[in-house]
PDB file of C-alpha atoms in Angstrom:
ATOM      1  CA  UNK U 838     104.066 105.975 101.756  1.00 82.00           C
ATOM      2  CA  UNK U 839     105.595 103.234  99.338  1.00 88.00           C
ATOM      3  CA  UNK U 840     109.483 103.415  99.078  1.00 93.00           C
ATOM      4  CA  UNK U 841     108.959 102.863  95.271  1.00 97.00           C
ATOM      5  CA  UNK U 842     106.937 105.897  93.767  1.00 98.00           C
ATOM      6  CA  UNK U 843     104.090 104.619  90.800  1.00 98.00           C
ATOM      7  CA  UNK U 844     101.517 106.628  89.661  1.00 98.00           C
ATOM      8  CA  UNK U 845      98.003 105.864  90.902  1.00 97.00           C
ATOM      9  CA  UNK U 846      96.164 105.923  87.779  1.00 97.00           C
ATOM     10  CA  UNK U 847      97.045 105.116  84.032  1.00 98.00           C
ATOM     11  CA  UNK U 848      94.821 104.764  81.394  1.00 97.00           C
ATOM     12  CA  UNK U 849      95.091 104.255  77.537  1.00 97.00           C
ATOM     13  CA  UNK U 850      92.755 103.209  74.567  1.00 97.00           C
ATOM     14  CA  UNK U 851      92.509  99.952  72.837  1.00 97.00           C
ATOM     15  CA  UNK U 852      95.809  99.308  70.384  1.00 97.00           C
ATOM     16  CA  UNK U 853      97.869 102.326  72.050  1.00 97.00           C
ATOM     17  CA  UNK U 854     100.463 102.014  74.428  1.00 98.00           C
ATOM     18  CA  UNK U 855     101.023 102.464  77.641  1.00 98.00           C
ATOM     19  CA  UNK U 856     104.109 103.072  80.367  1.00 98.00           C
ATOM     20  CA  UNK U 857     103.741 102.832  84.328  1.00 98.00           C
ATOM     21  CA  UNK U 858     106.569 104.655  86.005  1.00 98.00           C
ATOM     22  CA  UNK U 859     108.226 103.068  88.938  1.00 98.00           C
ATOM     23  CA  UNK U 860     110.805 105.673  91.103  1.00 98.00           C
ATOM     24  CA  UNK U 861     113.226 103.986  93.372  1.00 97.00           C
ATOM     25  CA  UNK U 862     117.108 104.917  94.882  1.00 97.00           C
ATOM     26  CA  UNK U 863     120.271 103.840  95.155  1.00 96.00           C
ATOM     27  CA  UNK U 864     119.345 101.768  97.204  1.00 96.00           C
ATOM     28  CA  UNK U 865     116.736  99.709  95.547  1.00 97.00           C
ATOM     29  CA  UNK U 866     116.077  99.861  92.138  1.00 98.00           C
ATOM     30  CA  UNK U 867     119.841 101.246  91.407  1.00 97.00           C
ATOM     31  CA  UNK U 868     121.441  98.099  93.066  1.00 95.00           C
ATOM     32  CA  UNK U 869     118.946  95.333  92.388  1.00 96.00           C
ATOM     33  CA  UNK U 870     116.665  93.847  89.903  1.00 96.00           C
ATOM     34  CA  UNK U 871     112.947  94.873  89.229  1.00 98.00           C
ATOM     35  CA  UNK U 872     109.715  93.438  88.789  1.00 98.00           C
ATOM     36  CA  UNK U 873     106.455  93.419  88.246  1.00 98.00           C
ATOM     37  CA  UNK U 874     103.523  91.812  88.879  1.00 98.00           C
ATOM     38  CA  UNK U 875      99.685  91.768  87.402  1.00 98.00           C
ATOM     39  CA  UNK U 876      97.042  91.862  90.148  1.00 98.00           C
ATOM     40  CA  UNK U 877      93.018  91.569  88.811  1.00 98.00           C
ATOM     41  CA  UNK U 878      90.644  92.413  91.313  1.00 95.00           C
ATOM     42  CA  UNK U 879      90.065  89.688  94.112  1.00 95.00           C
ATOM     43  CA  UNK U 880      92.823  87.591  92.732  1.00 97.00           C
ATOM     44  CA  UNK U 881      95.925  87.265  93.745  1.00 98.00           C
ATOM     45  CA  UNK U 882      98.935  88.967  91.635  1.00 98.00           C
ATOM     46  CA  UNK U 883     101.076  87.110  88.943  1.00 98.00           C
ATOM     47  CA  UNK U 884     104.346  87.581  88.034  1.00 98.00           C
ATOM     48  CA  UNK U 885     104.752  90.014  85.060  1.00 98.00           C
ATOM     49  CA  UNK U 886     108.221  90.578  84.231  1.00 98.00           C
ATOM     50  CA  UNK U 887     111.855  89.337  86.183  1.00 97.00           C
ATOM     51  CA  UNK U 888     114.850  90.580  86.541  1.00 96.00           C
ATOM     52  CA  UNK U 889     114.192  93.861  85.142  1.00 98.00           C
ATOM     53  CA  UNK U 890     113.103  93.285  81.300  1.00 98.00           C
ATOM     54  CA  UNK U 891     112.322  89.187  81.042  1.00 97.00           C
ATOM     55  CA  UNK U 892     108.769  87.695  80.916  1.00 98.00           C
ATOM     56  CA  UNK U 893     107.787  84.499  82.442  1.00 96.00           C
ATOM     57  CA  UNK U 894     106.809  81.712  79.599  1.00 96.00           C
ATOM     58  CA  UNK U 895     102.921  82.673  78.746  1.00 96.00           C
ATOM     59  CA  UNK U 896     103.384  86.302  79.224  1.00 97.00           C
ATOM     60  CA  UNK U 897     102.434  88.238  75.693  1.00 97.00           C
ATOM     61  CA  UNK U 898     105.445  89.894  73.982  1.00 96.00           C
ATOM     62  CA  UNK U 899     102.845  92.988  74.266  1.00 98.00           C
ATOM     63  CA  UNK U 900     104.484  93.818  78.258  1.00 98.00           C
ATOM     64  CA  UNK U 901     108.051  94.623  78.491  1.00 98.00           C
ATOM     65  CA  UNK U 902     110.225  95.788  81.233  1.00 98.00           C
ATOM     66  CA  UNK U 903     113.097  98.887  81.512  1.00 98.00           C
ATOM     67  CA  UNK U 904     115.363 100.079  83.967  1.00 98.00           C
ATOM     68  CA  UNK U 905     117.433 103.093  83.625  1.00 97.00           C
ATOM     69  CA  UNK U 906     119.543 104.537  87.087  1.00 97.00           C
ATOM     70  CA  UNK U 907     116.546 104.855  89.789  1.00 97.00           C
ATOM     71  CA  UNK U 908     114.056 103.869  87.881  1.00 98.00           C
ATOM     72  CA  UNK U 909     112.207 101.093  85.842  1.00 98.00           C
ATOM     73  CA  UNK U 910     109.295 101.242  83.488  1.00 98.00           C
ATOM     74  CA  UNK U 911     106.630  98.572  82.231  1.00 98.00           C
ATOM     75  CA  UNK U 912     105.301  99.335  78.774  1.00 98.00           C
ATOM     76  CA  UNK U 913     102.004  97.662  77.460  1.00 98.00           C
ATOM     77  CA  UNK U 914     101.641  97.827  73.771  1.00 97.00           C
ATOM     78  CA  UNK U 915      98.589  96.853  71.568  1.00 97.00           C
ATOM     79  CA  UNK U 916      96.702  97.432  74.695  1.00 98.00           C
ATOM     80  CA  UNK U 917      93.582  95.460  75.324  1.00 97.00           C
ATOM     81  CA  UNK U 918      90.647  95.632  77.718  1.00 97.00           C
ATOM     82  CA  UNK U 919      91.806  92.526  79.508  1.00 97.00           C
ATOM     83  CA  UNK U 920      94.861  94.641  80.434  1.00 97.00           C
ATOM     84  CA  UNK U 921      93.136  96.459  82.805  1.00 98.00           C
ATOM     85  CA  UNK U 922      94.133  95.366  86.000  1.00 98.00           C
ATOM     86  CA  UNK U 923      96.513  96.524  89.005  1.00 98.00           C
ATOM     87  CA  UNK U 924     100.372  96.533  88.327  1.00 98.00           C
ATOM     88  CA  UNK U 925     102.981  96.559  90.807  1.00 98.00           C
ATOM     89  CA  UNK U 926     106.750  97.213  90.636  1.00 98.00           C
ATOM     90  CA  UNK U 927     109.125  95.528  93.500  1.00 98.00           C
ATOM     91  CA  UNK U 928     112.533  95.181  94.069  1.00 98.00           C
ATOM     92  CA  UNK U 929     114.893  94.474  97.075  1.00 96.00           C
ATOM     93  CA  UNK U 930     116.257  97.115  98.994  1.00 96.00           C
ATOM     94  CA  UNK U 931     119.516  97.233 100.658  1.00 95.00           C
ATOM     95  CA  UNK U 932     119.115  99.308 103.661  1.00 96.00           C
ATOM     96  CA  UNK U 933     116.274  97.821 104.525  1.00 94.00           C
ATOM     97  CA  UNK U 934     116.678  94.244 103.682  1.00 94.00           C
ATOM     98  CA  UNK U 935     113.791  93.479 102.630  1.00 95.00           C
ATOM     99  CA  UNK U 936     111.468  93.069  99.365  1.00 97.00           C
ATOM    100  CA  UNK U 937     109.790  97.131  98.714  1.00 97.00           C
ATOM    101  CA  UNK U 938     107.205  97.274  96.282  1.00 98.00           C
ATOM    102  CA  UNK U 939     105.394 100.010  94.519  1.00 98.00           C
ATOM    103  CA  UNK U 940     102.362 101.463  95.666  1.00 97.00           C
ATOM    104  CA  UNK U 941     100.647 100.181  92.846  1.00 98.00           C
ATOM    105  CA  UNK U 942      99.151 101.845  89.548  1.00 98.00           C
ATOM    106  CA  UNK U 943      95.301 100.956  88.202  1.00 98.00           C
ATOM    107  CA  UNK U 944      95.055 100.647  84.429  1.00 98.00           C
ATOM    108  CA  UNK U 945      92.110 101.545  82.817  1.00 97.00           C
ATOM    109  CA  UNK U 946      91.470 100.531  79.183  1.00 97.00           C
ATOM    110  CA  UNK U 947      89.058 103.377  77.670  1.00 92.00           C
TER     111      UNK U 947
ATOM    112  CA  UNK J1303     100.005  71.591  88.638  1.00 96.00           C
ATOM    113  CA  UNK J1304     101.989  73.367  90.767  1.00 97.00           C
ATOM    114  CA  UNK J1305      99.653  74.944  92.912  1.00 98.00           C
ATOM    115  CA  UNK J1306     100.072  76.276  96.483  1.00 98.00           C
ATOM    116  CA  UNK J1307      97.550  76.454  99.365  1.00 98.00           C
ATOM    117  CA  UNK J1308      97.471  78.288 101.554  1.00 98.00           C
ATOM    118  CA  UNK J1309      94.695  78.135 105.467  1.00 98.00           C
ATOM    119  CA  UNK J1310      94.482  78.968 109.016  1.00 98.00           C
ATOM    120  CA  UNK J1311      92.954  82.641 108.307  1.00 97.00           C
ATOM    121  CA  UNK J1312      90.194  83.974 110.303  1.00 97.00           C
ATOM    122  CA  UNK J1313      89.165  86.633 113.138  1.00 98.00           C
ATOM    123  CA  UNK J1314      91.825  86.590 116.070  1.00 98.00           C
ATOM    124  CA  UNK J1315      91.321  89.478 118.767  1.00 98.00           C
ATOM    125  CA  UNK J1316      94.385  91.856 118.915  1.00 98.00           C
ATOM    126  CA  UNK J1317      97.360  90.463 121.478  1.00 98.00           C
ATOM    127  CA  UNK J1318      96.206  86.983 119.930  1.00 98.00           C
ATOM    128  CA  UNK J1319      98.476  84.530 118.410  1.00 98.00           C
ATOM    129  CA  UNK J1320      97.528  82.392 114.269  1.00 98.00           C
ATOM    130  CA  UNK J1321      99.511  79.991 112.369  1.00 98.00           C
ATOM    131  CA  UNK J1322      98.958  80.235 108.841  1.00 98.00           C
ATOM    132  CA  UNK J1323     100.259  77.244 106.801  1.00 98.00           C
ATOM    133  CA  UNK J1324     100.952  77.393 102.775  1.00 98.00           C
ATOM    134  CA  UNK J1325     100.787  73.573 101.318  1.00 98.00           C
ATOM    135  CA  UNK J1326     102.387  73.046  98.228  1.00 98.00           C
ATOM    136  CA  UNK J1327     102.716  70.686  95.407  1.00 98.00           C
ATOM    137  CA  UNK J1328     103.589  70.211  91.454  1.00 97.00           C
ATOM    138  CA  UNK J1329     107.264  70.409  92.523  1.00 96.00           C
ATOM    139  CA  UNK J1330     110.304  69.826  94.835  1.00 95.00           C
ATOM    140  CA  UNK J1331     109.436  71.731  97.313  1.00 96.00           C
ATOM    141  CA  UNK J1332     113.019  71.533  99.350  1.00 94.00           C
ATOM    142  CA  UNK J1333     114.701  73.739  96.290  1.00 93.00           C
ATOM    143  CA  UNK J1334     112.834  77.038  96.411  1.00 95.00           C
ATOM    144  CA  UNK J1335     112.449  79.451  99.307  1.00 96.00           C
ATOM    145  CA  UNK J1336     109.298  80.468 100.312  1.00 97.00           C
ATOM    146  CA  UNK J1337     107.488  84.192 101.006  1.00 98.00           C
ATOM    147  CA  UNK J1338     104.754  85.839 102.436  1.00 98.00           C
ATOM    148  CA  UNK J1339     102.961  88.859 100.834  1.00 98.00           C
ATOM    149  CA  UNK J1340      99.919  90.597 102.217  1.00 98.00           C
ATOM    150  CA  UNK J1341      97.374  92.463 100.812  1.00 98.00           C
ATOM    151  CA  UNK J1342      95.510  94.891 103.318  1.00 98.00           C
ATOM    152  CA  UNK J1343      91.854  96.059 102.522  1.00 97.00           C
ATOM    153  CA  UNK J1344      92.085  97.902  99.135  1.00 96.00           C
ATOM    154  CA  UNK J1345      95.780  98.719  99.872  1.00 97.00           C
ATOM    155  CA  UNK J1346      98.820  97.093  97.969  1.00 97.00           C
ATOM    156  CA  UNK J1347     100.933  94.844  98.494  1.00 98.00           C
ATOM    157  CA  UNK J1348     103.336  94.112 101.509  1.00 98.00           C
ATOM    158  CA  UNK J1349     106.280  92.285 101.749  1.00 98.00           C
ATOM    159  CA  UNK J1350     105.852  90.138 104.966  1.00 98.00           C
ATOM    160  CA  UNK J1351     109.131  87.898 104.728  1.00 98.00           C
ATOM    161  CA  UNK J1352     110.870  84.762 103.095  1.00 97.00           C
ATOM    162  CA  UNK J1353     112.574  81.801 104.595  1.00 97.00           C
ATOM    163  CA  UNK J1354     115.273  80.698 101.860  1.00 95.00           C
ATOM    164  CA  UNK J1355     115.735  76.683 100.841  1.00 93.00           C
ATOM    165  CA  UNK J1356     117.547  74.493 103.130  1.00 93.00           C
ATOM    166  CA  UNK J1357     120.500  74.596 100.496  1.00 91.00           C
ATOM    167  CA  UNK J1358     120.922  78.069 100.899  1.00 91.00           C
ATOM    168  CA  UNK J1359     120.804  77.579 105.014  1.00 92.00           C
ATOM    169  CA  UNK J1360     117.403  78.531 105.601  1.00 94.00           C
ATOM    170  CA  UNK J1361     117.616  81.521 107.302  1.00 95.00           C
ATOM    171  CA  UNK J1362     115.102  84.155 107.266  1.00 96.00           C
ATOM    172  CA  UNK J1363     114.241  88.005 106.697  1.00 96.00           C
ATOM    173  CA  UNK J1364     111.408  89.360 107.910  1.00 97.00           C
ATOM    174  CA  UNK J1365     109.948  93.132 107.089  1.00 97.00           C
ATOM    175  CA  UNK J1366     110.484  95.711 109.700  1.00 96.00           C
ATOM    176  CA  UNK J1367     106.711  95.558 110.729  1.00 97.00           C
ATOM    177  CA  UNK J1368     106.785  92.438 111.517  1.00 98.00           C
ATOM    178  CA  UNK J1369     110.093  91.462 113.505  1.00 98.00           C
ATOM    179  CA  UNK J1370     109.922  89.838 116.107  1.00 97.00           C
ATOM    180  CA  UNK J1371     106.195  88.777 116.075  1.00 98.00           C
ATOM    181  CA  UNK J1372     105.991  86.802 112.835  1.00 98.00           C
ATOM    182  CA  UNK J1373     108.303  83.569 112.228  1.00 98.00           C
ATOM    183  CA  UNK J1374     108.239  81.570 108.967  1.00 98.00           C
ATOM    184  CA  UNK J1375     109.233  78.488 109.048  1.00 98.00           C
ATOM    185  CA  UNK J1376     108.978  75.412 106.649  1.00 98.00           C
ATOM    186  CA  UNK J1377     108.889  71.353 106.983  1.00 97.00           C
ATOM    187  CA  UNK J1378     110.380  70.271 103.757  1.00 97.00           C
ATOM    188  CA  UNK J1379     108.919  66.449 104.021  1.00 97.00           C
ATOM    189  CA  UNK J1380     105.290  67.945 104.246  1.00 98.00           C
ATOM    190  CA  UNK J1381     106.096  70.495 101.793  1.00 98.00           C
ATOM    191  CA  UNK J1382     104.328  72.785 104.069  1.00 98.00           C
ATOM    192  CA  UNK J1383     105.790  76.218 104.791  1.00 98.00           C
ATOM    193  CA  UNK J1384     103.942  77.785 107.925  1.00 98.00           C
ATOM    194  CA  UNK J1385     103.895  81.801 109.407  1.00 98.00           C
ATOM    195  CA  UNK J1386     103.137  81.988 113.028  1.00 98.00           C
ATOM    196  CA  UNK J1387     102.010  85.622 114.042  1.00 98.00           C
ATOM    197  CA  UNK J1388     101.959  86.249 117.575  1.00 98.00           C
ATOM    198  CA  UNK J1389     100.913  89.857 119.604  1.00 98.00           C
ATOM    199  CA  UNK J1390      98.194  90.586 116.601  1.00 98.00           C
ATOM    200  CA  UNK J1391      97.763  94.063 115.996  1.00 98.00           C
ATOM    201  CA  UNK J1392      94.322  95.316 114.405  1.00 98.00           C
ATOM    202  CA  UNK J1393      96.601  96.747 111.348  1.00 97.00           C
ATOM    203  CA  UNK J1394      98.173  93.551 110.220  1.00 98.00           C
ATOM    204  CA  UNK J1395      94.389  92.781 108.805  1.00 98.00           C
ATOM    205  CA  UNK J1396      95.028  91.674 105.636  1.00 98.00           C
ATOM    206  CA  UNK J1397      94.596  88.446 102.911  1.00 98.00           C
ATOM    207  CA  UNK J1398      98.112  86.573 103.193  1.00 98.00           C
ATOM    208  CA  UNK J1399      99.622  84.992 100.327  1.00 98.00           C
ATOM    209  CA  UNK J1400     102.252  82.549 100.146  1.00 98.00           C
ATOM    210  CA  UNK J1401     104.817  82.213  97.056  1.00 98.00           C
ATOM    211  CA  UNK J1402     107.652  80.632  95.731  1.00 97.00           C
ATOM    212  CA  UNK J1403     110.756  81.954  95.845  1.00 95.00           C
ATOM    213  CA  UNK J1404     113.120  81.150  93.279  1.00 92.00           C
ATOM    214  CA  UNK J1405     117.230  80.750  94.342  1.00 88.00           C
ATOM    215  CA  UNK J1406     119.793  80.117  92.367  1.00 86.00           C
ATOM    216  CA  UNK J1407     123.454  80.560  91.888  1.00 84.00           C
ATOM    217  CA  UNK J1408     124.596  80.759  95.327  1.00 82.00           C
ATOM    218  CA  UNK J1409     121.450  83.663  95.804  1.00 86.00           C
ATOM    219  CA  UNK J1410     117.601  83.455  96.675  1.00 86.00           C
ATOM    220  CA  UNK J1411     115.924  86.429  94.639  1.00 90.00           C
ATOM    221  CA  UNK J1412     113.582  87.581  97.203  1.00 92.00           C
ATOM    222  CA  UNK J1413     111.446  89.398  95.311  1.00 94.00           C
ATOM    223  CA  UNK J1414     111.573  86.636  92.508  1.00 95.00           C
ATOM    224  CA  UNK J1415     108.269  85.170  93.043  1.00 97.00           C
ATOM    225  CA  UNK J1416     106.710  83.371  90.049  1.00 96.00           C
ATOM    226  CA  UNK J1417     104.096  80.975  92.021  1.00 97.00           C
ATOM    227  CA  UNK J1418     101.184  82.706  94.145  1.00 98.00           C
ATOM    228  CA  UNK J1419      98.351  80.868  96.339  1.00 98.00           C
ATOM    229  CA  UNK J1420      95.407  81.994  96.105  1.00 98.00           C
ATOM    230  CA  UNK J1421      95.537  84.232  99.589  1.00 98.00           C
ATOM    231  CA  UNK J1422      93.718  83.271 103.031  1.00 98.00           C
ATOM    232  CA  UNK J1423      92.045  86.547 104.984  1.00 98.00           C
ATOM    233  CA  UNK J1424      93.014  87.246 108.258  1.00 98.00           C
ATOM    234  CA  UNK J1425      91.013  89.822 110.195  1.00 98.00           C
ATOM    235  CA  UNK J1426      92.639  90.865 113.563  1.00 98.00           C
ATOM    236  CA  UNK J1427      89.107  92.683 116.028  1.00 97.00           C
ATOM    237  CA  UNK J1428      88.030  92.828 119.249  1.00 95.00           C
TER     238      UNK J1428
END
């Protein structure tokens, strides 16, 4: 059990957009930064978005990053088949001292 | 490029003892800290631990799974940062990747980690 809740699944069709939920506490996501990370299968992840809402140089305007309270969201927009992929959500976490991440949520492009 | 490396995966019986290393280049090694993620068979990811830059006293954290068997270290004139695993347990099967760490400010952001390796499997069986 991940201490940062994501859905399992999201899917959307090309052009629409698309959220991915990420659940946290006080703890976590309420004290600290978020981010997120890309993983395609048998590769290893790349960093999405920083510091809860900034993309790395070479990341498409299309992903962008929220954070509200306990929670974060990553939004895909014009979605495109090479969007489909694994995304993960990750922050620090006070009580525990240590780096939590997300359980992970597969996106599947219709 | 800046690329990292990262070897020393393979089958190790349980109780057993591996040294992974994570070789990097493409930049100054000495001003980032360095993590470990892994990745067990179609599972997510794991935070394993970080050792921060020497600038920021490089000291270490280490997830609660892992205390006290795994120790990162780093040698900042090979640019090599290593994770020794010792008492191996069958669930710590996984692909281990190294990243970079970014610190700055007076703060290494731990779960900052814009450079990955590519991963190196480690499979822990009797």
């Amino acid at each position: 059990q991940s201490v940062l809740t994501q859905p399992p699944s999201a899917s959307g069709t090309p052009g629409q957009r698309v959220t991915i939920s990420c659940s946290g506490s006080s703890s976590n996501i309420g004290n600290n930064y978020v981010y997120w990370y890309q993983q395609f299968p048998g590769t290893a992840p790349k960093l999405l978005i920083y510091r809860n809402n900034q993309r790395p140089s070479g990341v498409p305007d299309r992903f962008s990053g929220s954070k509200s309270g306990t929670s974060a969201s990553l939004a895909i927009s014009g979605l495109r088949s090479e969007d489909e992929a694994d995304y993960y959500c990750a922050t620090w976490d006070d009580s525990l001292s240590g780096v939590v991440f997300g359980g992970g949520t597969k996106l599947t492009v219709l | 490029e800046v690329q990292l490396v990262e070897s020393g995966g393979g089958l190790v019986q349980p109780g057993r003892s591996l040294r992974l290393s994570c070789t990097a280049s493409g930049f100054t090694f000495g001003d980032y800290a360095m993590s470990w993620v892994r990745q067990a068979p179609g599972k997510g990811l794991e935070w394993v631990g970080y050792i921060r830059s020497k600038a920021y006293g490089g000291t270490t954290e280490y997830a609660a799974s892992v205390k006290g068997r795994f120790t990162i270290s780093r040698d900042d004139s090979k640019s090599i940062a290593y994770l020794q695993m010792n008492s191996l347990k069958t669930e710590d099967t996984a692909v281990y990747y190294c990243t970079r760490t970014y610190c700055s400010g007076g703060i290494c952001y731990a779960t900052y980690m814009d450079v990955w390796g590519k991963g190196t499997t480690v499979t822990v069986s009797s």
